[in-house]
Amino acid sequence: MSTVSGTQSSQNTMSSLARSTSSTTTTKSEESRFLTLLTTQLRNQDPMNPMENAEITSQLAQMSTVDGIERLNKMFQTFLDAQGTSDSMQAAALVGHSVLVEGRKLALTSAGAVGGFEVDADADKVVLTIKDAAGVKVNEIAFDDVAAGSHNFVWDGSASDGARAADGVYTIEVAATKDGKAVKGRTLEFGTVSSIIRGPTGTDFQVGSLGIFKFDDIKQIL
């Protein structure tokens, strides 16, 4: 039967502890590098083509957690902070861009007027009615075979009598049909994102004088 002296046993124990400490340090170092890399990816991602949730989850799944739930919670808090920064960067990329949001106003200038509409289903015909401040019809614009979704248009200011309407603010109404039946739709208003507002419920967008909107309220980016 083989025996191990006390000195050899102590040396073996110290060697094992050293290997364990080295392994733990290496693991933590690898996790730190992984988290730094993921955070950098989130901050530098293309605002118009952000990472998918599945891709982020897949990367997190590759990381082994050795310090239990507390370390996992800290890691996710860091991740959430980075995600919040990423969301703000994506939102900031929209500042200065023209967008369409739900609204009825159509501002006519010497260059014309830009507006939009949205239909919930395909339509055979969509008719936009333009009215002045007094509610009098100025003109109509018709579209055939319109797909479901949001659409933009440009009005050159021409009135139904052939004259040019005066510059100013008009209103628009939309009527859409499919096989003679009404299709639900709404009008969209043109504006420019002037700033972003980050609050406890997420990031909001100030669209000029039109007001504050959520990202989901933006129907088109022009």
Tab-separated table of N, CA, C and O in Angstrom, residues 66-162:
chain	number	residue	atom	x	y	z
A	66	VAL	N	-20.638	30.796	-12.489
A	66	VAL	CA	-20.050	29.996	-11.423
A	66	VAL	C	-20.301	30.580	-10.046
A	66	VAL	O	-20.058	29.928	-9.046
A	67	ASP	N	-20.778	31.809	-9.984
A	67	ASP	CA	-20.963	32.452	-8.683
A	67	ASP	C	-22.426	32.556	-8.275
A	67	ASP	O	-22.774	33.354	-7.411
A	68	GLY	N	-23.319	31.821	-8.941
A	68	GLY	CA	-24.700	31.763	-8.493
A	68	GLY	C	-25.572	32.905	-8.960
A	68	GLY	O	-25.202	33.704	-9.814
A	69	ILE	N	-26.762	32.962	-8.368
A	69	ILE	CA	-27.794	33.901	-8.785
A	69	ILE	C	-27.370	35.349	-8.613
A	69	ILE	O	-27.685	36.201	-9.440
A	70	GLU	N	-26.643	35.653	-7.552
A	70	GLU	CA	-26.250	37.044	-7.307
A	70	GLU	C	-25.417	37.588	-8.450
A	70	GLU	O	-25.654	38.694	-8.943
A	71	ARG	N	-24.438	36.794	-8.906
A	71	ARG	CA	-23.592	37.234	-10.013
A	71	ARG	C	-24.408	37.333	-11.299
A	71	ARG	O	-24.212	38.240	-12.103
A	72	LEU	N	-25.351	36.399	-11.485
A	72	LEU	CA	-26.194	36.424	-12.676
A	72	LEU	C	-27.043	37.691	-12.705
A	72	LEU	O	-27.191	38.336	-13.745
A	73	ASN	N	-27.599	38.066	-11.543
A	73	ASN	CA	-28.401	39.286	-11.468
A	73	ASN	C	-27.576	40.521	-11.802
A	73	ASN	O	-28.035	41.433	-12.492
A	74	LYS	N	-26.336	40.562	-11.284
A	74	LYS	CA	-25.464	41.695	-11.569
A	74	LYS	C	-25.157	41.772	-13.063
A	74	LYS	O	-25.114	42.855	-13.651
A	75	MET	N	-24.925	40.601	-13.655
A	75	MET	CA	-24.614	40.560	-15.080
A	75	MET	C	-25.784	41.092	-15.905
A	75	MET	O	-25.607	41.894	-16.823
A	76	PHE	N	-27.003	40.665	-15.550
A	76	PHE	CA	-28.168	41.104	-16.302
A	76	PHE	C	-28.452	42.586	-16.090
A	76	PHE	O	-28.941	43.258	-16.994
A	77	GLN	N	-28.146	43.106	-14.904
A	77	GLN	CA	-28.330	44.531	-14.674
A	77	GLN	C	-27.394	45.331	-15.573
A	77	GLN	O	-27.779	46.349	-16.160
A	78	THR	N	-26.149	44.842	-15.679
A	78	THR	CA	-25.191	45.494	-16.578
A	78	THR	C	-25.682	45.420	-18.015
A	78	THR	O	-25.589	46.383	-18.778
A	79	PHE	N	-26.220	44.253	-18.367
A	79	PHE	CA	-26.754	44.070	-19.715
A	79	PHE	C	-27.914	45.027	-19.988
A	79	PHE	O	-27.989	45.652	-21.043
A	80	LEU	N	-28.827	45.152	-19.008
A	80	LEU	CA	-29.978	46.032	-19.179
A	80	LEU	C	-29.541	47.488	-19.307
A	80	LEU	O	-30.109	48.250	-20.093
A	81	ASP	N	-28.524	47.875	-18.533
A	81	ASP	CA	-28.004	49.239	-18.629
A	81	ASP	C	-27.443	49.489	-20.025
A	81	ASP	O	-27.660	50.543	-20.624
A	82	ALA	N	-26.708	48.487	-20.534
A	82	ALA	CA	-26.129	48.618	-21.875
A	82	ALA	C	-27.226	48.664	-22.927
A	82	ALA	O	-27.144	49.413	-23.896
A	83	GLN	N	-28.283	47.850	-22.726
A	83	GLN	CA	-29.387	47.838	-23.676
A	83	GLN	C	-30.094	49.183	-23.692
A	83	GLN	O	-30.501	49.674	-24.743
A	84	GLY	N	-30.231	49.788	-22.489
A	84	GLY	CA	-30.854	51.106	-22.417
A	84	GLY	C	-30.049	52.140	-23.178
A	84	GLY	O	-30.599	52.980	-23.888
A	85	THR	N	-28.722	52.066	-23.050
A	85	THR	CA	-27.849	52.977	-23.792
A	85	THR	C	-27.988	52.740	-25.286
A	85	THR	O	-28.035	53.677	-26.085
A	86	SER	N	-28.074	51.452	-25.672
A	86	SER	CA	-28.229	51.112	-27.085
A	86	SER	C	-29.532	51.660	-27.634
A	86	SER	O	-29.579	52.211	-28.735
A	87	ASP	N	-30.628	51.519	-26.859
A	87	ASP	CA	-31.925	52.035	-27.305
A	87	ASP	C	-31.868	53.543	-27.513
A	87	ASP	O	-32.432	54.076	-28.472
A	88	SER	N	-31.186	54.234	-26.597
A	88	SER	CA	-31.075	55.688	-26.713
A	88	SER	C	-30.289	56.077	-27.956
A	88	SER	O	-30.615	57.053	-28.637
A	89	MET	N	-29.236	55.300	-28.258
A	89	MET	CA	-28.434	55.584	-29.447
A	89	MET	C	-29.255	55.377	-30.713
A	89	MET	O	-29.168	56.152	-31.662
A	90	GLN	N	-30.073	54.309	-30.728
A	90	GLN	CA	-30.933	54.068	-31.879
A	90	GLN	C	-31.941	55.201	-32.033
A	90	GLN	O	-32.216	55.661	-33.142
A	91	ALA	N	-32.505	55.638	-30.900
A	91	ALA	CA	-33.482	56.721	-30.938
A	91	ALA	C	-32.831	58.010	-31.421
A	91	ALA	O	-33.404	58.752	-32.227
A	92	ALA	N	-31.610	58.281	-30.949
A	92	ALA	CA	-30.913	59.513	-31.327
A	92	ALA	C	-30.660	59.566	-32.826
A	92	ALA	O	-30.586	60.651	-33.415
A	93	ALA	N	-30.542	58.399	-33.460
A	93	ALA	CA	-30.291	58.358	-34.902
A	93	ALA	C	-31.469	58.913	-35.695
A	93	ALA	O	-31.321	59.266	-36.868
A	94	LEU	N	-32.651	59.004	-35.067
A	94	LEU	CA	-33.834	59.509	-35.769
A	94	LEU	C	-33.965	61.030	-35.700
A	94	LEU	O	-34.778	61.608	-36.424
A	95	VAL	N	-33.193	61.664	-34.824
A	95	VAL	CA	-33.274	63.122	-34.712
A	95	VAL	C	-32.903	63.758	-36.051
A	95	VAL	O	-31.877	63.434	-36.647
A	96	GLY	N	-33.771	64.645	-36.525
A	96	GLY	CA	-33.549	65.296	-37.813
A	96	GLY	C	-34.230	64.594	-38.969
A	96	GLY	O	-34.295	65.147	-40.075
A	97	HIS	N	-34.748	63.389	-38.728
A	97	HIS	CA	-35.434	62.649	-39.793
A	97	HIS	C	-36.909	63.041	-39.852
A	97	HIS	O	-37.543	63.298	-38.830
A	98	SER	N	-37.447	63.042	-41.061
A	98	SER	CA	-38.873	63.301	-41.249
A	98	SER	C	-39.637	61.995	-41.054
A	98	SER	O	-39.179	60.930	-41.478
A	99	VAL	N	-40.790	62.084	-40.410
A	99	VAL	CA	-41.587	60.895	-40.113
A	99	VAL	C	-43.062	61.180	-40.350
A	99	VAL	O	-43.479	62.333	-40.503
A	100	LEU	N	-43.836	60.110	-40.374
A	100	LEU	CA	-45.289	60.216	-40.433
A	100	LEU	C	-45.865	59.628	-39.156
A	100	LEU	O	-45.523	58.507	-38.771
A	101	VAL	N	-46.730	60.397	-38.503
A	101	VAL	CA	-47.430	59.938	-37.304
A	101	VAL	C	-48.921	60.199	-37.509
A	101	VAL	O	-49.314	60.963	-38.397
A	102	GLU	N	-49.736	59.570	-36.698
A	102	GLU	CA	-51.177	59.736	-36.874
A	102	GLU	C	-51.585	61.190	-36.633
A	102	GLU	O	-51.201	61.807	-35.638
A	103	GLY	N	-52.355	61.732	-37.563
A	103	GLY	CA	-52.803	63.119	-37.470
A	103	GLY	C	-53.571	63.502	-38.723
A	103	GLY	O	-53.533	62.786	-39.733
A	104	ARG	N	-54.252	64.642	-38.701
A	104	ARG	CA	-55.129	65.035	-39.806
A	104	ARG	C	-54.649	66.276	-40.553
A	104	ARG	O	-55.206	66.640	-41.582
A	105	LYS	N	-53.610	66.928	-40.065
A	105	LYS	CA	-53.193	68.190	-40.671
A	105	LYS	C	-52.276	67.980	-41.872
A	105	LYS	O	-51.503	67.026	-41.930
A	106	LEU	N	-52.378	68.919	-42.810
A	106	LEU	CA	-51.569	68.899	-44.027
A	106	LEU	C	-51.101	70.328	-44.279
A	106	LEU	O	-51.908	71.203	-44.596
A	107	ALA	N	-49.809	70.572	-44.097
A	107	ALA	CA	-49.263	71.930	-44.215
A	107	ALA	C	-48.770	72.183	-45.637
A	107	ALA	O	-47.833	71.536	-46.105
A	108	LEU	N	-49.411	73.122	-46.321
A	108	LEU	CA	-49.051	73.448	-47.702
A	108	LEU	C	-48.120	74.658	-47.743
A	108	LEU	O	-48.399	75.696	-47.146
A	109	THR	N	-46.994	74.498	-48.446
A	109	THR	CA	-46.053	75.595	-48.677
A	109	THR	C	-45.842	75.719	-50.181
A	109	THR	O	-46.448	74.982	-50.967
A	110	SER	N	-44.953	76.614	-50.576
A	110	SER	CA	-44.677	76.789	-52.001
A	110	SER	C	-44.090	75.527	-52.620
A	110	SER	O	-44.171	75.321	-53.838
A	111	ALA	N	-43.508	74.664	-51.786
A	111	ALA	CA	-42.916	73.419	-52.280
A	111	ALA	C	-43.925	72.277	-52.323
A	111	ALA	O	-43.615	71.178	-52.787
A	112	GLY	N	-45.145	72.516	-51.834
A	112	GLY	CA	-46.154	71.471	-51.794
A	112	GLY	C	-46.397	71.011	-50.366
A	112	GLY	O	-45.974	71.658	-49.400
A	113	ALA	N	-47.069	69.877	-50.220
A	113	ALA	CA	-47.380	69.340	-48.894
A	113	ALA	C	-47.183	67.833	-48.902
A	113	ALA	O	-47.504	67.151	-49.879
A	114	VAL	N	-46.642	67.313	-47.799
A	114	VAL	CA	-46.426	65.871	-47.656
A	114	VAL	C	-47.349	65.346	-46.568
A	114	VAL	O	-47.460	65.935	-45.488
A	115	GLY	N	-48.027	64.263	-46.862
A	115	GLY	CA	-48.916	63.643	-45.889
A	115	GLY	C	-48.891	62.143	-46.050
A	115	GLY	O	-48.066	61.593	-46.791
A	116	GLY	N	-49.795	61.479	-45.374
A	116	GLY	CA	-49.832	60.028	-45.487
A	116	GLY	C	-51.151	59.463	-45.010
A	116	GLY	O	-52.017	60.176	-44.497
A	117	PHE	N	-51.292	58.168	-45.199
A	117	PHE	CA	-52.475	57.463	-44.706
A	117	PHE	C	-52.099	56.012	-44.465
A	117	PHE	O	-51.081	55.515	-44.951
A	118	GLU	N	-52.934	55.338	-43.696
A	118	GLU	CA	-52.696	53.937	-43.358
A	118	GLU	C	-54.008	53.177	-43.466
A	118	GLU	O	-55.050	53.669	-43.020
A	119	VAL	N	-53.957	51.995	-44.073
A	119	VAL	CA	-55.149	51.145	-44.167
A	119	VAL	C	-54.834	49.799	-43.527
A	119	VAL	O	-53.718	49.289	-43.631
A	120	ASP	N	-55.835	49.234	-42.859
A	120	ASP	CA	-55.627	47.988	-42.125
A	120	ASP	C	-55.672	46.748	-43.006
A	120	ASP	O	-55.279	45.664	-42.569
A	121	ALA	N	-56.171	46.899	-44.235
A	121	ALA	CA	-56.248	45.773	-45.165
A	121	ALA	C	-56.115	46.305	-46.591
A	121	ALA	O	-56.208	47.518	-46.823
A	122	ASP	N	-55.879	45.405	-47.532
A	122	ASP	CA	-55.797	45.817	-48.938
A	122	ASP	C	-57.097	46.511	-49.346
A	122	ASP	O	-58.189	46.126	-48.901
A	123	ALA	N	-56.968	47.522	-50.199
A	123	ALA	CA	-58.149	48.280	-50.636
A	123	ALA	C	-58.138	48.450	-52.150
A	123	ALA	O	-57.081	48.643	-52.759
A	124	ASP	N	-59.339	48.351	-52.752
A	124	ASP	CA	-59.468	48.606	-54.190
A	124	ASP	C	-59.273	50.083	-54.490
A	124	ASP	O	-58.690	50.458	-55.501
A	125	LYS	N	-59.775	50.915	-53.579
A	125	LYS	CA	-59.695	52.366	-53.789
A	125	LYS	C	-59.562	53.083	-52.457
A	125	LYS	O	-60.196	52.720	-51.466
A	126	VAL	N	-58.720	54.102	-52.470
A	126	VAL	CA	-58.554	54.983	-51.314
A	126	VAL	C	-58.724	56.411	-51.808
A	126	VAL	O	-58.086	56.818	-52.782
A	127	VAL	N	-59.589	57.166	-51.155
A	127	VAL	CA	-59.830	58.559	-51.535
A	127	VAL	C	-59.493	59.461	-50.353
A	127	VAL	O	-60.015	59.280	-49.248
A	128	LEU	N	-58.611	60.423	-50.606
A	128	LEU	CA	-58.258	61.418	-49.599
A	128	LEU	C	-58.986	62.715	-49.926
A	128	LEU	O	-58.916	63.204	-51.057
A	129	THR	N	-59.679	63.260	-48.952
A	129	THR	CA	-60.380	64.530	-49.127
A	129	THR	C	-59.637	65.615	-48.366
A	129	THR	O	-59.390	65.477	-47.160
A	130	ILE	N	-59.268	66.673	-49.085
A	130	ILE	CA	-58.525	67.785	-48.484
A	130	ILE	C	-59.492	68.945	-48.261
A	130	ILE	O	-60.206	69.361	-49.181
A	131	LYS	N	-59.514	69.460	-47.022
A	131	LYS	CA	-60.424	70.552	-46.682
A	131	LYS	C	-59.646	71.727	-46.098
A	131	LYS	O	-58.585	71.546	-45.485
A	132	ASP	N	-60.205	72.925	-46.290
A	132	ASP	CA	-59.552	74.111	-45.729
A	132	ASP	C	-59.987	74.315	-44.281
A	132	ASP	O	-60.729	73.494	-43.717
A	133	ALA	N	-59.535	75.408	-43.678
A	133	ALA	CA	-59.818	75.658	-42.264
A	133	ALA	C	-61.307	75.791	-41.977
A	133	ALA	O	-61.763	75.539	-40.854
A	134	ALA	N	-62.092	76.166	-42.992
A	134	ALA	CA	-63.539	76.324	-42.815
A	134	ALA	C	-64.287	75.013	-43.038
A	134	ALA	O	-65.513	74.959	-42.914
A	135	GLY	N	-63.557	73.955	-43.388
A	135	GLY	CA	-64.193	72.666	-43.625
A	135	GLY	C	-64.695	72.483	-45.036
A	135	GLY	O	-65.408	71.512	-45.337
A	136	VAL	N	-64.333	73.405	-45.938
A	136	VAL	CA	-64.761	73.325	-47.338
A	136	VAL	C	-63.789	72.438	-48.118
A	136	VAL	O	-62.567	72.585	-48.000
A	137	LYS	N	-64.343	71.518	-48.923
A	137	LYS	CA	-63.490	70.622	-49.700
A	137	LYS	C	-62.713	71.399	-50.751
A	137	LYS	O	-63.277	72.168	-51.525
A	138	VAL	N	-61.400	71.172	-50.770
A	138	VAL	CA	-60.518	71.843	-51.726
A	138	VAL	C	-60.195	70.919	-52.895
A	138	VAL	O	-60.182	71.341	-54.049
A	139	ASN	N	-59.956	69.647	-52.588
A	139	ASN	CA	-59.628	68.692	-53.643
A	139	ASN	C	-59.719	67.272	-53.092
A	139	ASN	O	-59.851	67.066	-51.878
A	140	GLU	N	-59.641	66.308	-54.010
A	140	GLU	CA	-59.591	64.899	-53.643
A	140	GLU	C	-58.430	64.241	-54.372
A	140	GLU	O	-58.105	64.609	-55.506
A	141	ILE	N	-57.800	63.276	-53.709
A	141	ILE	CA	-56.731	62.490	-54.328
A	141	ILE	C	-57.128	61.026	-54.196
A	141	ILE	O	-57.420	60.555	-53.087
A	142	ALA	N	-57.147	60.310	-55.320
A	142	ALA	CA	-57.583	58.913	-55.312
A	142	ALA	C	-56.425	57.975	-55.642
A	142	ALA	O	-55.546	58.298	-56.453
A	143	PHE	N	-56.426	56.816	-55.003
A	143	PHE	CA	-55.418	55.782	-55.238
A	143	PHE	C	-56.138	54.458	-55.481
A	143	PHE	O	-57.128	54.146	-54.808
A	144	ASP	N	-55.637	53.678	-56.424
A	144	ASP	CA	-56.222	52.367	-56.726
A	144	ASP	C	-55.294	51.246	-56.266
A	144	ASP	O	-54.064	51.391	-56.270
A	145	ASP	N	-55.913	50.111	-55.899
A	145	ASP	CA	-55.174	48.899	-55.524
A	145	ASP	C	-54.070	49.207	-54.506
A	145	ASP	O	-52.867	49.088	-54.786
A	146	VAL	N	-54.488	49.586	-53.341
A	146	VAL	CA	-53.560	49.973	-52.273
A	146	VAL	C	-53.362	48.803	-51.306
A	146	VAL	O	-54.331	48.205	-50.832
A	147	ALA	N	-52.109	48.481	-51.023
A	147	ALA	CA	-51.802	47.393	-50.092
A	147	ALA	C	-51.973	47.857	-48.653
A	147	ALA	O	-51.850	49.051	-48.343
A	148	ALA	N	-52.260	46.920	-47.776
A	148	ALA	CA	-52.382	47.242	-46.354
A	148	ALA	C	-51.073	47.833	-45.845
A	148	ALA	O	-49.987	47.441	-46.267
A	149	GLY	N	-51.192	48.807	-44.939
A	149	GLY	CA	-49.995	49.433	-44.382
A	149	GLY	C	-50.036	50.937	-44.534
A	149	GLY	O	-51.081	51.527	-44.829
A	150	SER	N	-48.889	51.564	-44.323
A	150	SER	CA	-48.806	53.028	-44.389
A	150	SER	C	-48.246	53.483	-45.727
A	150	SER	O	-47.411	52.798	-46.328
A	151	HIS	N	-48.711	54.641	-46.177
A	151	HIS	CA	-48.310	55.191	-47.474
A	151	HIS	C	-48.173	56.708	-47.347
A	151	HIS	O	-48.868	57.339	-46.551
A	152	ASN	N	-47.277	57.283	-48.137
A	152	ASN	CA	-47.131	58.738	-48.143
A	152	ASN	C	-47.527	59.290	-49.507
A	152	ASN	O	-47.579	58.557	-50.500
A	153	PHE	N	-47.805	60.568	-49.549
A	153	PHE	CA	-48.172	61.213	-50.807
A	153	PHE	C	-47.719	62.670	-50.765
A	153	PHE	O	-47.419	63.220	-49.696
A	154	VAL	N	-47.667	63.289	-51.936
A	154	VAL	CA	-47.322	64.707	-52.051
A	154	VAL	C	-48.466	65.417	-52.763
A	154	VAL	O	-48.917	64.978	-53.824
A	155	TRP	N	-48.945	66.487	-52.167
A	155	TRP	CA	-49.982	67.317	-52.786
A	155	TRP	C	-49.321	68.591	-53.296
A	155	TRP	O	-48.636	69.291	-52.542
A	156	ASP	N	-49.527	68.877	-54.573
A	156	ASP	CA	-48.889	70.053	-55.170
A	156	ASP	C	-49.655	71.345	-54.907
A	156	ASP	O	-49.250	72.426	-55.353
A	157	GLY	N	-50.777	71.239	-54.197
A	157	GLY	CA	-51.547	72.432	-53.861
A	157	GLY	C	-52.659	72.750	-54.833
A	157	GLY	O	-53.385	73.737	-54.657
A	158	SER	N	-52.815	71.911	-55.856
A	158	SER	CA	-53.866	72.187	-56.839
A	158	SER	C	-55.245	71.934	-56.237
A	158	SER	O	-55.460	70.968	-55.501
A	159	ALA	N	-56.183	72.823	-56.558
A	159	ALA	CA	-57.564	72.693	-56.089
A	159	ALA	C	-58.401	72.021	-57.169
A	159	ALA	O	-57.968	71.869	-58.316
A	160	SER	N	-59.607	71.618	-56.815
A	160	SER	CA	-60.463	70.909	-57.769
A	160	SER	C	-60.883	71.786	-58.945
A	160	SER	O	-61.218	71.275	-60.020
A	161	ASP	N	-60.832	73.119	-58.776
A	161	ASP	CA	-61.202	74.020	-59.874
A	161	ASP	C	-60.016	74.384	-60.758
A	161	ASP	O	-60.130	75.209	-61.664
A	162	GLY	N	-58.860	73.783	-60.491
A	162	GLY	CA	-57.686	74.038	-61.314
A	162	GLY	C	-56.777	75.114	-60.771
A	162	GLY	O	-55.629	75.247	-61.214
